Coordinates of C-alpha atoms in Angstrom, one line a residue:
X1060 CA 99.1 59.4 98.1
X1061 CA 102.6 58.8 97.1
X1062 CA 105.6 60.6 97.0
X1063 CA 109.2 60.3 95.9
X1064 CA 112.3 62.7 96.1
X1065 CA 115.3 63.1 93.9
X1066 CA 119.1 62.1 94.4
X1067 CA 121.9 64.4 95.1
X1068 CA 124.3 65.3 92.1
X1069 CA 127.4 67.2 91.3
X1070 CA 126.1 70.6 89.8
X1071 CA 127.3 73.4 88.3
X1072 CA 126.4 76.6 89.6
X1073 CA 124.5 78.4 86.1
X1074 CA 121.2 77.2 84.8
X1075 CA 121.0 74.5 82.2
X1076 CA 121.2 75.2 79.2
X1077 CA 117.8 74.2 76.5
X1078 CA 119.8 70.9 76.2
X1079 CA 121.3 69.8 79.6
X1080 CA 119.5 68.6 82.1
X1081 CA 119.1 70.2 85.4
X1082 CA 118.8 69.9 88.9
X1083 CA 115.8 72.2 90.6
X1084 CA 116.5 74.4 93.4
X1085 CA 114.4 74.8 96.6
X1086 CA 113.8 78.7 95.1
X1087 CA 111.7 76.9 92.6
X1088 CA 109.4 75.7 95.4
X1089 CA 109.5 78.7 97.3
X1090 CA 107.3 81.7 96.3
X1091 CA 104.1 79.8 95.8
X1092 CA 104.5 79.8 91.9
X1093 CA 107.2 77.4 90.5
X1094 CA 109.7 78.5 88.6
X1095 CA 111.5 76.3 86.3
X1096 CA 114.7 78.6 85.5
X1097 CA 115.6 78.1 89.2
X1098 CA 118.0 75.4 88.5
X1099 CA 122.0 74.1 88.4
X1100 CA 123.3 72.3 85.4
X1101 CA 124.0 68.6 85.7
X1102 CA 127.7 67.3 85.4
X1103 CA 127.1 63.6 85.8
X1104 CA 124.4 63.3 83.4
X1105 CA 125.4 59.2 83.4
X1106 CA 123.4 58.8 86.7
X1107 CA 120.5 60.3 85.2
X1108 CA 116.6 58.0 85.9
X1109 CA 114.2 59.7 83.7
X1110 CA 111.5 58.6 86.2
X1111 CA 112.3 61.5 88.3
X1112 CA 112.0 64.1 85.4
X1113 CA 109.7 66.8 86.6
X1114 CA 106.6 67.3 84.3
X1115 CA 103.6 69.5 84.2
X1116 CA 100.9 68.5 86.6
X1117 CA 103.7 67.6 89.6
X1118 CA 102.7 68.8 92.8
X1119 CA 106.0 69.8 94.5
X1120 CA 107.8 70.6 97.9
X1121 CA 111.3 72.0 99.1
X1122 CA 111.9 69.2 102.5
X1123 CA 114.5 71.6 103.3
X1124 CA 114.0 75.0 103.7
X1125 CA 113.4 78.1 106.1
X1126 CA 110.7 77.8 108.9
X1127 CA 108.4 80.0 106.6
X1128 CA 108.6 78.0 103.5
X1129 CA 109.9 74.3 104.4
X1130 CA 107.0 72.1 103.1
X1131 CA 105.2 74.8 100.9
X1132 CA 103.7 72.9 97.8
X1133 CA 104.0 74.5 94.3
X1134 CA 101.5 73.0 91.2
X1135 CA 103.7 72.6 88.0
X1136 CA 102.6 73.9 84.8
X1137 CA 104.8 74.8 81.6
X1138 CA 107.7 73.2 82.3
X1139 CA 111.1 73.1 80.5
X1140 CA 111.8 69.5 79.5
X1141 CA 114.9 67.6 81.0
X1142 CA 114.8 69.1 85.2
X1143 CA 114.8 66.5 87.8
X1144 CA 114.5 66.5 91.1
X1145 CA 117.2 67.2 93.7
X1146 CA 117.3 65.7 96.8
X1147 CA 115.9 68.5 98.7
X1148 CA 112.5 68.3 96.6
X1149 CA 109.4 66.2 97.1
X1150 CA 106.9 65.0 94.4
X1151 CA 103.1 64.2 95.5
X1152 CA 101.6 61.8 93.5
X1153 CA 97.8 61.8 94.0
X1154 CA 95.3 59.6 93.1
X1155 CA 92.8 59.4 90.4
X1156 CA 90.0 61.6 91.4
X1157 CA 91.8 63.9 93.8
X1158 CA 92.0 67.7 92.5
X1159 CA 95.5 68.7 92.4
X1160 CA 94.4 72.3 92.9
X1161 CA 92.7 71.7 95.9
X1162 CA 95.3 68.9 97.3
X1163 CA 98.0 72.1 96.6
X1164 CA 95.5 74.2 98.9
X1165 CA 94.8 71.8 101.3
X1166 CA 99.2 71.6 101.6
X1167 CA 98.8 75.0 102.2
X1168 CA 96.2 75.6 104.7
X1169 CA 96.9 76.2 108.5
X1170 CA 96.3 73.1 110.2
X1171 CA 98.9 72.1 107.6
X1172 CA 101.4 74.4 108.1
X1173 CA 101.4 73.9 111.7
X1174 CA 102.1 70.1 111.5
X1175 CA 104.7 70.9 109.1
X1176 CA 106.3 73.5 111.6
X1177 CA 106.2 70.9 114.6
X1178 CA 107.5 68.3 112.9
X1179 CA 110.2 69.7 110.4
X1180 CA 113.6 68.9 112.4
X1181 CA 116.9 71.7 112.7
X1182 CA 118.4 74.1 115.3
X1183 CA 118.6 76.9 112.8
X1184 CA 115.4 79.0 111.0
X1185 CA 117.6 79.6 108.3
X1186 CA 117.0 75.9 106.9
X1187 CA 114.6 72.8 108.7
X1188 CA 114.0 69.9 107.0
X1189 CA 110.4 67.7 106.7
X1190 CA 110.8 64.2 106.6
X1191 CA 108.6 62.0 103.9
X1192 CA 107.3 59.6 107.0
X1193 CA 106.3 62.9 108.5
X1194 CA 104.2 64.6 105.7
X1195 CA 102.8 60.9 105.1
X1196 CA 101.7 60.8 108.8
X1197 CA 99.2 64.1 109.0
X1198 CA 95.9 63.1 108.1
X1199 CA 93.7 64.2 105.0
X1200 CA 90.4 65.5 105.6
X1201 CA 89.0 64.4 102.0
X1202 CA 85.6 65.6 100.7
X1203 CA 83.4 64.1 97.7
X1204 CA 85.5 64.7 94.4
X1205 CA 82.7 67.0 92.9
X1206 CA 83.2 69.3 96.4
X1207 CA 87.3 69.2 96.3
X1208 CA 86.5 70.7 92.8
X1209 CA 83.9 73.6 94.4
X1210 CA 86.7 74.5 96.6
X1211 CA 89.7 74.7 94.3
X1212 CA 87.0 76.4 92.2
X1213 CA 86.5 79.2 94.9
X1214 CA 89.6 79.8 96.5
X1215 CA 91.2 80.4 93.1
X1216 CA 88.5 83.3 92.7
X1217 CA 89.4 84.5 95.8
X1218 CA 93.0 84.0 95.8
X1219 CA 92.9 85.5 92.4
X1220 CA 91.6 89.0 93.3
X1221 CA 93.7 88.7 95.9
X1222 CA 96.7 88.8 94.0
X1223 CA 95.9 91.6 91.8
X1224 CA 95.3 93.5 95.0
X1225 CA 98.9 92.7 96.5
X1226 CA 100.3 93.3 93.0
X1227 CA 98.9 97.0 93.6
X1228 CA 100.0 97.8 96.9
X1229 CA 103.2 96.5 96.1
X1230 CA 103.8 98.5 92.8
X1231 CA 102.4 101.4 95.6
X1232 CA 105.6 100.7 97.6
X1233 CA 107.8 100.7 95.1
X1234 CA 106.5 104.3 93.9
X1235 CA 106.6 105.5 97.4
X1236 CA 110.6 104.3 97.8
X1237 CA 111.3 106.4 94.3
X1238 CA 109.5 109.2 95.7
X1239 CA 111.3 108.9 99.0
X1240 CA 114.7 108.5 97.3
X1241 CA 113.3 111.7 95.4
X1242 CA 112.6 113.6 98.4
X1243 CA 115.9 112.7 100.4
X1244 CA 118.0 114.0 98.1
X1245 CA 116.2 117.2 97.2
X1246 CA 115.9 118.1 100.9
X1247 CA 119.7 116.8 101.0
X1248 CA 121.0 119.2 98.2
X1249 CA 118.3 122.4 99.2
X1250 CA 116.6 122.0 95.9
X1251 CA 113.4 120.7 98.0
X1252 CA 112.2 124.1 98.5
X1253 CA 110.1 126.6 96.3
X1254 CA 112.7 129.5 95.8
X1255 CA 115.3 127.1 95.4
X1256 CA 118.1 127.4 91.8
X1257 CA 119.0 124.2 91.1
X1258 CA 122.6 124.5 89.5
X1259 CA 125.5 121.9 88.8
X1260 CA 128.5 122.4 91.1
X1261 CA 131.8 120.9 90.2
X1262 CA 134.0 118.8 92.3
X1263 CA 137.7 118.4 92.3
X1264 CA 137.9 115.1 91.2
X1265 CA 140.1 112.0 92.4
X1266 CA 141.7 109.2 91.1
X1267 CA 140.9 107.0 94.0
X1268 CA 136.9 107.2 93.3
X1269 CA 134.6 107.2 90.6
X1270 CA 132.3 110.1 91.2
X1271 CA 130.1 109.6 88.1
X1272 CA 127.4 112.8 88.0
X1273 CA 126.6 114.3 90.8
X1274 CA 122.5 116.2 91.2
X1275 CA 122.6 120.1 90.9
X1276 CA 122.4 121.8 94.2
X1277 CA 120.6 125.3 95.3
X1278 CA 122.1 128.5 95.3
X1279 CA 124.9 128.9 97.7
X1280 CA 125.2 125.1 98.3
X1281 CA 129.0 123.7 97.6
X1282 CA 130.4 119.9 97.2
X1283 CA 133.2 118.3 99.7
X1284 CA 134.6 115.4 100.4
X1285 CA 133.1 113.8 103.0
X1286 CA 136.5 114.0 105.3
X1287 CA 136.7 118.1 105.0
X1288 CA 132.9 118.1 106.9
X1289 CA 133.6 114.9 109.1
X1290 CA 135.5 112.7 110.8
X1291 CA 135.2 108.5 109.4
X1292 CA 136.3 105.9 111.7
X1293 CA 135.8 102.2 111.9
X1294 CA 134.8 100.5 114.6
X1295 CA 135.8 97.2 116.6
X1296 CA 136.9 93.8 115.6
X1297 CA 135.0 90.6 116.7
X1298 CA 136.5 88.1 118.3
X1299 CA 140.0 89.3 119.6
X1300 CA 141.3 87.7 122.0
X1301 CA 140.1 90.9 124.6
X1302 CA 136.9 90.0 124.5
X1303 CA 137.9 86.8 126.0
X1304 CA 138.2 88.3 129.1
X1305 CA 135.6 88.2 131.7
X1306 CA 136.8 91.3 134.0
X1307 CA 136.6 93.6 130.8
X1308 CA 133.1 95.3 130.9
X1309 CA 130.0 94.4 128.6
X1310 CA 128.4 97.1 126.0
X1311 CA 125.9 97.0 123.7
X1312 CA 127.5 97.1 119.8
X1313 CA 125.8 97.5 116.8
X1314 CA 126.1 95.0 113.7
X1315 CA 125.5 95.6 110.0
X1316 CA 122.2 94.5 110.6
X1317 CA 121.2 97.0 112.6
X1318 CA 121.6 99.6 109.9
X1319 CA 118.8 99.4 107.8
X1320 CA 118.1 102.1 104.5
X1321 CA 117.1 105.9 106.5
X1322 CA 116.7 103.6 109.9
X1323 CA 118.6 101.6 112.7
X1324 CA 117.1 98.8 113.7
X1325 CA 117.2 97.9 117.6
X1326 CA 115.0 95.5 118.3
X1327 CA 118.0 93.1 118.5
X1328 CA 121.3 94.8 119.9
X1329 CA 124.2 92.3 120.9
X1330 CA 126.6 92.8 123.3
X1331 CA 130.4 92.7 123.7
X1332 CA 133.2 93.0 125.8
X1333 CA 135.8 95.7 125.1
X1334 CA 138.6 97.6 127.0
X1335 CA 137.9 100.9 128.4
X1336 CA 140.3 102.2 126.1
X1337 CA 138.2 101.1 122.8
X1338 CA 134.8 102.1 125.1
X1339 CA 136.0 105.5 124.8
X1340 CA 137.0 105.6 121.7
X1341 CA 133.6 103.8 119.9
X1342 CA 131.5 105.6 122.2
X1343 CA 128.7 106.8 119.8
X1344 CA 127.6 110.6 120.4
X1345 CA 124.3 111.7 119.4
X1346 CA 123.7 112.8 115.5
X1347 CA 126.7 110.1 114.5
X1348 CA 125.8 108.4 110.6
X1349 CA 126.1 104.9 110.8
X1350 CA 127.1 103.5 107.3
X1351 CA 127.2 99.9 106.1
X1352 CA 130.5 98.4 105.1
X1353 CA 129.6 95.7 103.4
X1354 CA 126.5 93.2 102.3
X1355 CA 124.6 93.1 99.3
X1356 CA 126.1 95.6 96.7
X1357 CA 122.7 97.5 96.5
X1358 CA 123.5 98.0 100.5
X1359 CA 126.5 99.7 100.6
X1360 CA 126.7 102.8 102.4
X1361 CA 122.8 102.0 103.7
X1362 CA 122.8 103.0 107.6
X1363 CA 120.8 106.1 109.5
X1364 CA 121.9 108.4 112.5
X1365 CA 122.3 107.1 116.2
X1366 CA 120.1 109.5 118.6
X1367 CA 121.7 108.2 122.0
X1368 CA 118.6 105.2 122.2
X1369 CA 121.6 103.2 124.3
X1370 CA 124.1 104.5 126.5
X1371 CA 127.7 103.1 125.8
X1372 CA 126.8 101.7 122.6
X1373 CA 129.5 101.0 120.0
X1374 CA 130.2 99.9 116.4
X1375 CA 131.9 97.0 114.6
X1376 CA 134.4 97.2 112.0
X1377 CA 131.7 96.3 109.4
X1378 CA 130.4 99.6 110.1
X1379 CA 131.7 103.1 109.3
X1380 CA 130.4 106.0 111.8
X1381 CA 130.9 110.1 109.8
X1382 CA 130.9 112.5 113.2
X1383 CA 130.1 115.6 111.4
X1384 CA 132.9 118.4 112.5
X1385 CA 132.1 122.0 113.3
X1386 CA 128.3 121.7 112.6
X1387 CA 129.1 121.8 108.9
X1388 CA 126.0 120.3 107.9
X1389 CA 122.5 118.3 109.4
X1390 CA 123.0 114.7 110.3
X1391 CA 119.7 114.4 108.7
X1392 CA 120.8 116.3 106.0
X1393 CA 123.7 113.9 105.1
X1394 CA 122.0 110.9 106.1
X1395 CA 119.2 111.5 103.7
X1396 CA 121.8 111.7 101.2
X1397 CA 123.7 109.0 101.7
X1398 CA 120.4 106.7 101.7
X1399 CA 119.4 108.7 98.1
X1400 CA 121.6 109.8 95.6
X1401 CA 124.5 108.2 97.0
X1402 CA 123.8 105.3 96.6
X1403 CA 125.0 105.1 93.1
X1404 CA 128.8 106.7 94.2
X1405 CA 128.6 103.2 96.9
X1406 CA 127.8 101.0 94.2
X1407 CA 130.3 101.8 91.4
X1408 CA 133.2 102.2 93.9
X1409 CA 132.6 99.0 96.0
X1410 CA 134.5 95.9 96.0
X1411 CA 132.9 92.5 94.6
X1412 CA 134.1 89.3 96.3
X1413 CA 132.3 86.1 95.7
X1414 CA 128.9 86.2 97.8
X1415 CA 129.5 90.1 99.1
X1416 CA 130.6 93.6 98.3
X1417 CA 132.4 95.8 100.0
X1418 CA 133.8 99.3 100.2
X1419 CA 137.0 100.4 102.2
X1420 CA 137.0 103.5 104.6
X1421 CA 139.8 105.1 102.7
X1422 CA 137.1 105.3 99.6
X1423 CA 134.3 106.4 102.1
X1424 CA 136.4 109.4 103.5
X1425 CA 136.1 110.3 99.1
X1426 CA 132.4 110.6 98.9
X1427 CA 131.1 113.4 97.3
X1428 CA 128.4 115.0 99.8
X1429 CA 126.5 118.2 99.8
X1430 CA 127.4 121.4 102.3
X1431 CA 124.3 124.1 103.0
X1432 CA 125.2 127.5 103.9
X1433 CA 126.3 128.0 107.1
X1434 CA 122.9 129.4 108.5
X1435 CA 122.0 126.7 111.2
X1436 CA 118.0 128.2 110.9
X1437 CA 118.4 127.8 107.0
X1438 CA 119.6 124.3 107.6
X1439 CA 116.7 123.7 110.3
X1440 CA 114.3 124.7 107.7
X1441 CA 115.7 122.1 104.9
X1442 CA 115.6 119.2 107.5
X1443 CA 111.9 120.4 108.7
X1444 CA 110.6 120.7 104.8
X1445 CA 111.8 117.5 104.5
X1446 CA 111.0 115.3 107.1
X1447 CA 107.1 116.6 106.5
X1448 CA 107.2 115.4 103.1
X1449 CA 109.1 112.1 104.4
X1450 CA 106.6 111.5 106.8
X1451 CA 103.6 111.5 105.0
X1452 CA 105.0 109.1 102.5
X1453 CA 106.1 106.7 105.8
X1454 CA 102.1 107.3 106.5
X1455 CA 101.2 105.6 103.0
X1456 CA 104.2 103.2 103.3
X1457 CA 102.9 102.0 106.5
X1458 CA 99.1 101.9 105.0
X1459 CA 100.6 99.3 102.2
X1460 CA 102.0 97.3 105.2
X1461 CA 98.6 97.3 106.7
X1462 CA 97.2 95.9 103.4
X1463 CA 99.7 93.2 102.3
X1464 CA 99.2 91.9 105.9
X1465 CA 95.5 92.2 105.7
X1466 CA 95.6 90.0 102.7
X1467 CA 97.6 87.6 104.0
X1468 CA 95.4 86.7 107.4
X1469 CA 92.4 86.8 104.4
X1470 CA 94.5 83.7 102.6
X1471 CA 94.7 81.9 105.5
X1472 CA 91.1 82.5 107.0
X1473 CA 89.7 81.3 103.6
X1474 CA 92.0 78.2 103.8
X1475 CA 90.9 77.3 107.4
X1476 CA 87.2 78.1 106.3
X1477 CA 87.7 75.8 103.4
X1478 CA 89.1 73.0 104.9
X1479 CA 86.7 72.9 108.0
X1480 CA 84.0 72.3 105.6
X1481 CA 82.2 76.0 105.6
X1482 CA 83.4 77.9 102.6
X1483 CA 81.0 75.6 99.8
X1484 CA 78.3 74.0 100.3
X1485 CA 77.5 70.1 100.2
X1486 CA 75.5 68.4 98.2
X1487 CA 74.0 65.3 98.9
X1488 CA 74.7 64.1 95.7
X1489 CA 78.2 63.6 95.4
X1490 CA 80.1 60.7 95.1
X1491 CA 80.8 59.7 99.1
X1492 CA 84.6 60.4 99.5
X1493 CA 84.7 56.6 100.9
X1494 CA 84.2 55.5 97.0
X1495 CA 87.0 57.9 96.6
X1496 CA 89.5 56.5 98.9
X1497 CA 88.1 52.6 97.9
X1498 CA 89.0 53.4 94.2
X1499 CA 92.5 55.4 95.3
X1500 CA 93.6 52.0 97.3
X1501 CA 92.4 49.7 94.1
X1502 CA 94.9 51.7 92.2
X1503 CA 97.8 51.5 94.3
X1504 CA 97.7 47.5 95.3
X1505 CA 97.4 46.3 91.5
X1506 CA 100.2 49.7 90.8
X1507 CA 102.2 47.7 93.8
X1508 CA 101.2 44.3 92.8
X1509 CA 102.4 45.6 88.6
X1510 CA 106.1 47.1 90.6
X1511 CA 106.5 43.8 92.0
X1512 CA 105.9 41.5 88.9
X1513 CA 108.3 43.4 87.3
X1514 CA 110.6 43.5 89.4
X1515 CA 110.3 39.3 89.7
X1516 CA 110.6 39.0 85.7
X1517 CA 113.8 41.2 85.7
X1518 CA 115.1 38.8 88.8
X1519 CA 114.2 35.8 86.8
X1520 CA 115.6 37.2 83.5
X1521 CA 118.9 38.3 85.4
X1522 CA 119.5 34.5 86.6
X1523 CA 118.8 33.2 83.0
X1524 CA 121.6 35.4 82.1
X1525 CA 123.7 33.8 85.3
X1526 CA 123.0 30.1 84.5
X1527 CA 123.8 30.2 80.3
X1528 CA 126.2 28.2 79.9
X1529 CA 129.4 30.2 77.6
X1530 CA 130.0 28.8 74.4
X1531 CA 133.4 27.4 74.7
X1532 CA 136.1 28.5 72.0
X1533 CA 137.3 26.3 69.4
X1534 CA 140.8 24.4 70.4
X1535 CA 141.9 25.9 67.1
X1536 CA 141.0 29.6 67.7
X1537 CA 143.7 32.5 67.4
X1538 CA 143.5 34.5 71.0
X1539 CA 141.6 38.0 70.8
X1540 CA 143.8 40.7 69.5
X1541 CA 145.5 42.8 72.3
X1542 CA 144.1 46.4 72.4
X1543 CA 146.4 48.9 71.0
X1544 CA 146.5 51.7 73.6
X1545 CA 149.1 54.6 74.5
X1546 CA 148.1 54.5 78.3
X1547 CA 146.2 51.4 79.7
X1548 CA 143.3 51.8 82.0
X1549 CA 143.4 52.7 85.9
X1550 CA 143.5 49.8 88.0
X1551 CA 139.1 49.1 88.6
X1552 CA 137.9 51.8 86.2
X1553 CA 135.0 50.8 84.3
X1554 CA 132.0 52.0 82.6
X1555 CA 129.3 54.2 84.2
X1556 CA 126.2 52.4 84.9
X1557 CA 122.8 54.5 86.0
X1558 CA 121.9 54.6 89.3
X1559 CA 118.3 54.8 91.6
X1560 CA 117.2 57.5 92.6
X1561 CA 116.6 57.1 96.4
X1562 CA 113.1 57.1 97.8

């Protein structure tokens, strides 16, 4: 089985247009299904070789890509005309006689994936790279045509209700995050409970921020600014030249990625070294919010409360921490607004840079959050009601987990079944796969030996051209007319000729 990879071109960053060619990305390869609109327009469309134009039927890889998905085959079918391989892609070419289906399961089955994974090369799991020697080297188990075609046949039954059932807990977790959002900020503006009088408060408003609408709040509920209830502080810089020093003590510090929507995540908590000076002024205290900084713009503001799970723990910079003054409100409370409604205020008053977004502390201090009645047991109540709603939807949240991963070890126990020979049954009639593979190696030695009596015909045809001998001018001839030109042309500039893709 062949294969053959594209050539690295100058790109622009927006999809081709219907009549440009473009360049696929490895997100086309990714997700299992390919997807032809994941692609860069072509700027040098002079080093163009139709011959790596990607057409319906391919069977494609991404050689570079994360640990999960470097290797993983896609099956082409309606494709947009004019896309090409990149250099990070791989094309399959199978021979007559092999099912593509069941060659694209068989690239997707365990044994495979583990090869893949052991032989793919780089440090990092954010990209590894497979080498076409490599994939070339892990053997094919290949069955009779007739049974390749029984197993594509019932692992695209299976894989089929399969699908519709992750479709369904999926579209479940996406209702269960509206009703959550729901839930958070009704238990975050009192309107959660029975008796409640949902009413629209006014704010003063500010010429720093863009408020937008704000939800109603129960009776005897009030807006502030998030300053007037607490006190917003950022936290320390990486990489000064303190933290340098060896005799300065160690503690644990909490990055943007530990503050996850309604959650902190600590399963990975670096350290860092800091005077005692910053210790004591980072320290968190128990029932501090944690709010991102910056990240993805739908992830501004995201973040939860910090419960005292690590002594001497501090922040950095890319992290604001709220220390609620005077009991004012619930950390719950305000967290469970922030992670709701708030979310919107983050969005429209964040900062867009190139790749990230980001929201200054000055502009945090602005938001807009909800104030309960003084009543500490009134406020117990709210955070009570609410968590007991929250956690029964974390309950079904947790059950949609359960599911997706369910379906997942299913997909790869019918793959291993499959390709072990137990998941269809032989039959003694079919075509022995040694035919197969006899008929396969016909093809490619007279498709080498064609490739290689063209290749001498163009070598000949080339020297023909060499050897001619130039038909000499007459001794009477005028010379050739000088070019008129404003500006002549740059010393060695000539005209573009195609180039070869590389194998």
């Amino acid at each position: 089985m062949g294969s053959d990879t594209g050539k690295s071109f100058k790109c622009e960053p927006r999809p081709a247009a219907p009549d440009e060619w473009g360049i696929v990305k490895v997100s086309a390869m990714t997700w299992g299904e390919f997807r032809p609109d994941e692609n860069k327009a072509l700027l040098n469309e002079g080093l163009i070789n139709p011959a790596y134009e990607i057409r319906s039927g391919d069977i494609l890889i991404s050689r570079a890509n994360t640990v999960e998905h470097v290797g993983a085959p896609v099956l082409v079918g309606n494709v947009r005309p004019r896309l090409l391989l990149s250099d990070k892609s791989l094309r399959f070419q199978t021979g007559s006689g092999v099912d593509r289906k069941w060659f694209v399961y068989w690239l997707r089955s365990p044994v495979v994936r583990k090869a893949i994974a052991a032989k793919a090369s780089g440090t990092s799991d954010s990209m590894r790279n497979i080498s076409q020697p490599d994939l070339k080297a892990i053997a094919v188990p290949v069955p009779p045509a007739a049974e390749q075609s029984r197993i594509a046949d019932i692992l695209s039954t299976h894989f089929t209700r399969l699908d519709a059932i992750e479709a369904r807990l999926r579209a479940a977790q996406r209702y269960l995050e509206r009703l959550q959002d729901f839930v958070m900020t009704a238990a975050a503006t009192g309107v959660l409970a029975w008796d409640a009088n949902p009413q629209h408060m006014p704010i003063a408003s500010s010429p720093a921020v863009r408020d937008g609408t704000l939800p109603p709040l129960a009776t005897g509920w009030r807006w502030a600014r998030l300053q007037d209830i607490a006190d917003v502080a950022g936290g320390v810089t990486k990489d000064s030249k303190d933290q340098h020093d060896q005799d300065l003590p160690e503690v644990p510090y909490l990055r943007v990625a530990n503050a996850q929507r309604a959650q902190l995540d600590l399963s990975h908590v670096t350290r860092i070294r800091v005077t005692p000076k910053i210790l004591d002024k980072l320290r968190l205290r128990d029932g501090d919010l944690l709010m991102a900084e910056g990240g993805d713009r739908d992830k501004l503001g995201r973040g939860w409360i910090w419960e005292d799970q690590i002594e001497d723990c501090i922040h950095q910079n890319h992290l604001f921490r709220a220390r609620i003054l005077e009991r004012a409100t619930h950390p719950k409370l305000l967290g469970w607004y922030v992670n709701s409604a708030a979310r919107a205020w983050f969005e429209a008053n964040g900062k867009q840079s190139v790749n990230l977004a980001s929201i200054s502390i000055s502009k945090v201090k602005l938001l807009p959050v909800p104030v309960p009645p003084q009543d500490e047991q009134e406020q117990a109540d709210f955070v009570e009601l609410g968590q007991r709603v929250l956690t029964r939807f974390e309950h079904l949240a947790a059950a949609c987990e359960k599911g997706l991963a369910h379906a997942s070890a299913l997909r790869r126990l019918l793959l291993a079944e499959a390709f072990a020979g137990r998941l269809v049954p032989q039959d003694p009639d079919d075509e022995p796969a040694e035919d197969l593979l006899k008929r396969i190696r016909a093809e490619r030695e007279a498709a080498e030996a064609e490739r290689k009596a063209a290749r001498r015909a163009a070598a000949q045809a080339k020297r023909k051209r060499l050897t001619k001998p130039k038909a000499s001018a007459p001794a009477d001839a005028p010379p050739p007319p000088t070019p008129i030109t404003d500006t002549p042309f740059p010393e060695g500039e000539q005209t573009t000729l195609p180039l070869e893709f590389t194998k």
